[in-house]
Short mmCIF file of C-alpha atoms and ligand atoms in Angstrom, two decimals:
data_model
loop_
_atom_site.label_atom_id
_atom_site.label_comp_id
_atom_site.label_asym_id
_atom_site.label_seq_id
_atom_site.Cartn_x
_atom_site.Cartn_y
_atom_site.Cartn_z
CA MET A 1 -137.84 -6.60 1.87
CA ASP A 2 -138.76 -6.65 -1.83
CA ARG A 3 -135.13 -6.96 -2.88
CA PRO A 4 -132.15 -9.16 -1.89
CA PHE A 5 -129.62 -8.23 0.79
CA ILE A 6 -127.10 -6.32 -1.35
CA PHE A 7 -123.44 -5.64 -0.65
CA ILE A 8 -120.61 -4.18 -2.74
CA ASN A 9 -117.14 -5.69 -2.56
CA SER A 10 -114.31 -3.80 -4.27
CA ALA A 11 -110.57 -3.38 -4.05
CA MET A 12 -109.18 0.12 -4.36
CA SER A 13 -105.77 1.76 -4.22
CA ALA A 14 -104.76 3.96 -1.28
CA ASP A 15 -105.93 6.91 -3.44
CA GLY A 16 -109.38 5.38 -4.04
CA LYS A 17 -108.96 4.12 -7.62
CA LEU A 18 -110.34 0.84 -8.96
CA SER A 19 -108.08 0.63 -12.03
CA THR A 20 -105.77 2.77 -14.15
CA LYS A 21 -106.59 5.81 -16.26
CA GLU A 22 -106.77 3.43 -19.27
CA ARG A 23 -109.29 1.31 -17.25
CA LYS A 24 -106.72 -1.48 -17.13
CA GLN A 25 -107.26 -3.98 -14.33
CA VAL A 26 -104.75 -3.76 -11.47
CA LYS A 27 -103.96 -6.48 -8.94
CA ILE A 28 -104.79 -4.57 -5.75
CA SER A 29 -105.72 -7.52 -3.55
CA GLY A 30 -103.18 -10.05 -2.33
CA LYS A 31 -103.71 -13.80 -2.01
CA LEU A 32 -105.69 -13.53 1.25
CA ASP A 33 -108.05 -10.87 -0.06
CA PHE A 34 -108.74 -12.87 -3.22
CA GLU A 35 -109.55 -15.83 -0.93
CA ARG A 36 -111.94 -13.63 1.06
CA MET A 37 -113.58 -12.52 -2.19
CA ASP A 38 -113.94 -16.15 -3.31
CA GLU A 39 -115.59 -16.99 0.01
CA LEU A 40 -118.05 -14.11 -0.44
CA ARG A 41 -118.83 -15.32 -3.97
CA ALA A 42 -119.37 -18.87 -2.74
CA HIS A 43 -121.96 -17.71 -0.20
CA ALA A 44 -123.84 -15.30 -2.49
CA ASP A 45 -126.92 -16.25 -4.49
CA ALA A 46 -125.84 -13.91 -7.30
CA ILE A 47 -122.93 -11.69 -8.38
CA MET A 48 -123.50 -8.50 -10.37
CA VAL A 49 -121.15 -6.36 -12.48
CA GLY A 50 -121.62 -3.51 -14.96
CA ILE A 51 -120.97 -3.87 -18.68
CA GLY A 52 -117.95 -1.54 -18.28
CA THR A 53 -116.28 -4.21 -16.15
CA VAL A 54 -117.09 -6.98 -18.62
CA LEU A 55 -115.63 -4.94 -21.49
CA ALA A 56 -112.55 -3.87 -19.51
CA ASP A 57 -111.69 -7.04 -17.56
CA ASP A 58 -113.64 -9.89 -19.14
CA PRO A 59 -114.13 -11.54 -15.70
CA SER A 60 -115.50 -15.06 -15.36
CA LEU A 61 -117.05 -14.31 -11.94
CA THR A 62 -116.74 -17.98 -10.99
CA VAL A 63 -115.99 -19.49 -7.59
CA LYS A 64 -112.34 -20.53 -7.81
CA SER A 65 -111.80 -22.93 -4.91
CA PRO A 66 -112.69 -26.59 -5.67
CA GLU A 67 -113.73 -27.06 -2.00
CA ARG A 68 -116.13 -24.11 -2.10
CA LYS A 69 -117.58 -25.30 -5.41
CA ALA A 70 -118.06 -28.78 -3.95
CA ALA A 71 -119.74 -27.32 -0.84
CA ARG A 72 -122.20 -25.42 -3.04
CA LYS A 73 -122.94 -28.62 -4.96
CA ALA A 74 -123.43 -30.59 -1.74
CA ALA A 75 -125.96 -27.95 -0.67
CA GLY A 76 -127.90 -28.57 -3.88
CA LYS A 77 -126.76 -25.37 -5.58
CA SER A 78 -124.96 -24.71 -8.84
CA GLU A 79 -121.13 -24.45 -8.57
CA ASN A 80 -121.35 -20.72 -9.20
CA PRO A 81 -123.81 -18.05 -8.09
CA VAL A 82 -126.08 -16.57 -10.75
CA ARG A 83 -123.96 -14.10 -12.74
CA VAL A 84 -125.71 -10.83 -13.61
CA VAL A 85 -124.46 -8.17 -16.05
CA VAL A 86 -126.10 -4.72 -16.08
CA ASP A 87 -125.95 -3.85 -19.75
CA SER A 88 -128.50 -1.25 -20.96
CA SER A 89 -127.60 -1.53 -24.67
CA ALA A 90 -126.90 -5.30 -24.81
CA ARG A 91 -123.19 -4.85 -25.54
CA THR A 92 -122.04 -8.02 -23.74
CA PRO A 93 -119.73 -9.87 -26.18
CA LEU A 94 -121.05 -13.32 -27.09
CA ASN A 95 -117.59 -14.75 -26.41
CA ALA A 96 -117.26 -13.16 -22.94
CA ASP A 97 -115.66 -15.35 -20.26
CA ILE A 98 -118.84 -15.32 -18.17
CA PHE A 99 -120.43 -17.44 -20.93
CA LYS A 100 -117.39 -19.67 -21.47
CA LYS A 101 -116.38 -20.50 -17.90
CA GLY A 102 -118.21 -22.41 -15.19
CA GLU A 103 -121.73 -23.70 -14.82
CA GLY A 104 -124.78 -21.78 -13.64
CA LEU A 105 -127.35 -19.29 -14.78
CA ARG A 106 -126.26 -16.02 -16.41
CA ILE A 107 -128.56 -13.00 -16.52
CA ILE A 108 -128.07 -10.02 -18.83
CA ALA A 109 -130.19 -7.07 -17.70
CA VAL A 110 -130.92 -4.73 -20.62
CA SER A 111 -133.13 -1.69 -21.18
CA ASN A 112 -136.18 -1.62 -23.44
CA SER A 113 -134.16 0.28 -26.05
CA ALA A 114 -131.53 -2.46 -26.49
CA PRO A 115 -131.30 -3.82 -30.06
CA GLU A 116 -133.67 -6.81 -30.51
CA GLU A 117 -131.26 -8.77 -32.70
CA LYS A 118 -128.50 -8.68 -30.09
CA ILE A 119 -131.01 -9.62 -27.40
CA ARG A 120 -132.01 -12.71 -29.40
CA MET A 121 -128.34 -13.78 -29.64
CA LEU A 122 -127.80 -13.22 -25.91
CA GLU A 123 -130.91 -15.27 -25.14
CA GLU A 124 -129.12 -18.33 -26.47
CA LYS A 125 -126.58 -17.97 -23.66
CA ALA A 126 -128.41 -16.24 -20.83
CA LEU A 127 -131.71 -15.18 -19.38
CA VAL A 128 -132.32 -11.63 -20.61
CA ILE A 129 -134.30 -9.33 -18.30
CA LYS A 130 -135.65 -6.10 -19.81
CA THR A 131 -136.25 -3.18 -17.50
CA GLY A 132 -136.08 0.63 -17.84
CA ALA A 133 -136.60 2.73 -20.97
CA PHE A 134 -133.02 3.60 -21.94
CA ARG A 135 -131.11 2.52 -18.83
CA VAL A 136 -131.54 -0.57 -16.71
CA ASP A 137 -133.88 0.25 -13.82
CA LEU A 138 -131.80 -1.12 -10.94
CA THR A 139 -134.65 -1.03 -8.40
CA GLU A 140 -136.93 -3.03 -10.66
CA LEU A 141 -134.09 -5.42 -11.49
CA ALA A 142 -133.39 -6.02 -7.79
CA ALA A 143 -137.08 -6.80 -7.21
CA LYS A 144 -137.12 -9.25 -10.12
CA LEU A 145 -134.02 -11.01 -8.77
CA LYS A 146 -135.72 -11.36 -5.39
CA GLU A 147 -138.81 -12.85 -7.07
CA MET A 148 -136.47 -15.44 -8.64
CA GLY A 149 -135.31 -16.53 -5.18
CA ILE A 150 -132.10 -14.49 -5.04
CA ASN A 151 -131.78 -13.40 -1.42
CA SER A 152 -128.16 -12.19 -1.36
CA LEU A 153 -126.51 -10.20 -4.14
CA MET A 154 -122.79 -9.36 -4.29
CA VAL A 155 -122.00 -6.34 -6.47
CA GLU A 156 -118.43 -6.35 -7.80
CA GLY A 157 -118.39 -2.93 -9.45
CA GLY A 158 -117.28 -1.12 -11.37
CA ALA A 159 -117.37 2.56 -10.52
CA THR A 160 -120.54 3.49 -12.44
CA LEU A 161 -122.61 0.54 -11.26
CA ASN A 162 -121.48 1.20 -7.67
CA TRP A 163 -122.85 4.74 -8.04
CA GLY A 164 -126.08 3.49 -9.62
CA MET A 165 -126.72 1.04 -6.80
CA LEU A 166 -125.72 3.40 -3.96
CA SER A 167 -127.62 6.40 -5.34
CA ALA A 168 -130.76 4.26 -5.80
CA GLY A 169 -130.58 3.28 -2.10
CA LEU A 170 -130.08 -0.38 -2.96
CA VAL A 171 -126.96 -1.17 -0.93
CA ASP A 172 -126.95 -2.55 2.63
CA GLU A 173 -123.20 -2.97 3.17
CA VAL A 174 -119.92 -1.91 1.51
CA TYR A 175 -116.63 -3.82 1.80
CA THR A 176 -113.55 -2.06 0.47
CA PHE A 177 -110.10 -3.55 0.51
CA VAL A 178 -107.60 -0.67 0.40
CA GLY A 179 -104.31 -1.84 -1.11
CA ASN A 180 -100.78 -0.53 -0.72
CA LEU A 181 -100.40 1.39 -3.97
CA ILE A 182 -101.20 4.71 -5.60
CA ILE A 183 -102.73 4.68 -9.09
CA GLY A 184 -103.52 8.36 -9.68
CA GLY A 185 -105.08 9.98 -12.73
CA LYS A 186 -108.23 12.09 -12.75
CA THR A 187 -109.88 9.77 -15.30
CA ALA A 188 -109.07 6.54 -13.43
CA PRO A 189 -112.31 5.02 -12.03
CA THR A 190 -112.81 5.56 -8.31
CA PHE A 191 -114.87 3.40 -5.96
CA THR A 192 -117.96 5.48 -6.84
CA ASP A 193 -118.15 7.58 -10.02
CA GLY A 194 -121.44 8.57 -11.69
CA GLU A 195 -122.81 12.08 -11.24
CA GLY A 196 -122.11 12.33 -7.50
CA PHE A 197 -124.24 13.63 -4.63
CA THR A 198 -124.80 17.26 -3.75
CA GLU A 199 -123.91 18.40 -0.23
CA ASN A 200 -127.49 17.74 0.93
CA GLU A 201 -127.67 14.24 -0.47
CA LEU A 202 -124.49 12.68 0.96
CA LEU A 203 -124.80 9.03 1.92
CA GLY A 204 -123.87 8.18 5.52
CA LEU A 205 -122.04 4.99 6.53
CA GLU A 206 -121.34 3.28 9.84
CA LEU A 207 -117.98 1.55 10.24
CA SER A 208 -118.48 -2.10 11.24
CA SER A 209 -114.84 -3.20 11.21
CA ALA A 210 -111.32 -2.41 10.02
CA GLU A 211 -108.98 -5.36 9.58
CA LYS A 212 -105.39 -5.47 8.38
CA ILE A 213 -104.95 -8.07 5.64
CA GLU A 214 -101.38 -8.52 4.40
CA ASP A 215 -100.26 -5.00 3.42
CA GLY A 216 -103.74 -3.54 3.05
CA ILE A 217 -106.83 -2.88 5.11
CA LEU A 218 -110.36 -4.21 4.78
CA LEU A 219 -113.05 -1.71 5.74
CA LYS A 220 -116.60 -2.94 6.29
CA TRP A 221 -119.37 -0.37 6.33
CA LYS A 222 -123.14 -0.44 6.87
CA VAL A 223 -125.07 2.01 4.70
CA LYS A 224 -127.14 4.28 6.95
CA GLY A 225 -128.94 6.45 4.35
CA LYS A 226 -128.91 10.20 3.74
CA LYS A 227 -126.38 11.90 6.01
CA ASN A 228 -128.29 15.16 6.67
N1 NAI B 1 -110.79 -3.07 -8.22
C1 NAI B 1 -111.99 -3.61 -8.27
O1 NAI B 1 -112.47 -4.19 -7.28
C2 NAI B 1 -112.80 -3.54 -9.52
C3 NAI B 1 -112.40 -2.73 -10.56
N2 NAI B 1 -113.19 -2.57 -11.67
C4 NAI B 1 -112.76 -1.62 -12.69
O2 NAI B 1 -113.81 -0.68 -12.92
C5 NAI B 1 -113.79 -0.28 -14.29
C6 NAI B 1 -115.17 -0.40 -14.86
O3 NAI B 1 -116.01 0.55 -14.29
P1 NAI B 1 -116.99 1.41 -15.18
O4 NAI B 1 -116.31 1.76 -16.44
O5 NAI B 1 -117.51 2.51 -14.35
O6 NAI B 1 -118.13 0.37 -15.59
P2 NAI B 1 -119.20 -0.48 -14.76
O7 NAI B 1 -118.72 -1.86 -14.66
O8 NAI B 1 -119.62 0.22 -13.54
O9 NAI B 1 -120.41 -0.52 -15.79
C7 NAI B 1 -121.09 0.69 -16.05
C8 NAI B 1 -122.15 0.51 -17.05
O10 NAI B 1 -123.28 -0.14 -16.48
C9 NAI B 1 -124.39 0.20 -17.23
N3 NAI B 1 -125.58 0.56 -16.50
C10 NAI B 1 -126.80 0.27 -16.94
N4 NAI B 1 -127.74 0.74 -16.13
C11 NAI B 1 -127.10 1.38 -15.15
C12 NAI B 1 -127.57 2.11 -14.04
N5 NAI B 1 -128.87 2.23 -13.80
N6 NAI B 1 -126.65 2.66 -13.23
C13 NAI B 1 -125.34 2.49 -13.48
N7 NAI B 1 -124.82 1.83 -14.54
C14 NAI B 1 -125.71 1.27 -15.38
C15 NAI B 1 -124.02 1.42 -18.07
O11 NAI B 1 -123.93 0.98 -19.43
C16 NAI B 1 -122.69 1.81 -17.55
O12 NAI B 1 -121.87 2.37 -18.54
C17 NAI B 1 -112.77 -1.15 -14.99
O13 NAI B 1 -111.60 -0.41 -15.22
C18 NAI B 1 -112.52 -2.30 -14.02
O14 NAI B 1 -111.21 -2.78 -14.10
C19 NAI B 1 -114.36 -3.26 -11.80
C20 NAI B 1 -114.78 -4.12 -10.82
C21 NAI B 1 -114.04 -4.33 -9.59
N1 LIG B 2 -111.34 -7.89 -5.20
C1 LIG B 2 -110.57 -7.54 -6.25
N2 LIG B 2 -109.27 -7.26 -6.05
C2 LIG B 2 -108.50 -6.85 -7.09
O1 LIG B 2 -107.22 -6.59 -6.88
C3 LIG B 2 -109.04 -6.75 -8.36
N3 LIG B 2 -108.26 -6.40 -9.41
C4 LIG B 2 -110.41 -7.09 -8.52
N4 LIG B 2 -110.96 -7.00 -9.73
C5 LIG B 2 -112.19 -7.60 -10.11
O2 LIG B 2 -112.25 -9.01 -9.88
C6 LIG B 2 -112.99 -9.62 -10.92
C7 LIG B 2 -112.19 -10.78 -11.51
O3 LIG B 2 -113.00 -11.88 -11.57
P1 LIG B 2 -112.51 -13.29 -12.14
O4 LIG B 2 -111.22 -13.63 -11.47
O5 LIG B 2 -112.37 -13.16 -13.62
O6 LIG B 2 -113.58 -14.23 -11.75
C8 LIG B 2 -113.26 -8.58 -11.95
O7 LIG B 2 -114.58 -8.12 -11.87
C9 LIG B 2 -112.30 -7.48 -11.59
O8 LIG B 2 -112.71 -6.21 -11.96
N5 LIG B 2 -111.15 -7.47 -7.45
#
């Protein structure tokens, strides 16, 4: 395959929202689900988020457990997977937590129309990959990551990037933790936003497992391709 194995891991409310109508982060996962997420991070070669998530949440995307970091080190890897931000216009703040916290390579994927001056500043902190005219070309980006030796890629949202990856046919598996709360609001991000499929384009999934974790449920799906 000319791209890594790619999976999305997200936590959503019982009504399918990723955060509030103000795009404020919500603690949906409990302790055990955050542990599961940390374990996934520790085993991935790279973690990817959209610029919307960086601007809304300012995540560090680091492995949290000292034992998991040590295990990565013992295996000759960096403490953290490569951290990738999909950021067409190079809007990633230079003081973002992904630059401040933890060791390891950071990649900012920008489009060819991103401002050169901002790219130069980002290049002091990260590897900048240019692809796509006005929007990051996710298929080309995935191929470039594979060429760099990235064989497994964990996508951590948000809603628009999830759509971009799923609609480009780039996702092998989807893991959604459904938490015990309702967020509501027609403008609150859902697991997949973007423009949406028409009836003929719907994406089919196969359920691999459903597991109760604390007061929520973890659903694991394999992506099967076009439903009809
Ligand atoms: N509960 C959870 O597990 C998570 C929740 N979130 C929430 O999601 C929200 C952020 O989601 P969004 O605003 O949708 O932003 P996002 O994180 O999905 O980033 C979207 C941006 O990615 C960029 N992009 C560049 N090329 C693209 C392409 N080809 N396809 C798609 N996107 C492309 C665009 O600039 C686009 O605006 C926040 O409120 C955050 O709290 C984010 C991650 C996980
Ligand atoms: N899996 C999960 N469960 C929740 O309840 C969440 N709120 C999130 N949010 C995402 O987790 C990331 C935080 O990363 P760091 O702790 O800063 O490393 C960030 O991307 C949130 O959007 N995830």
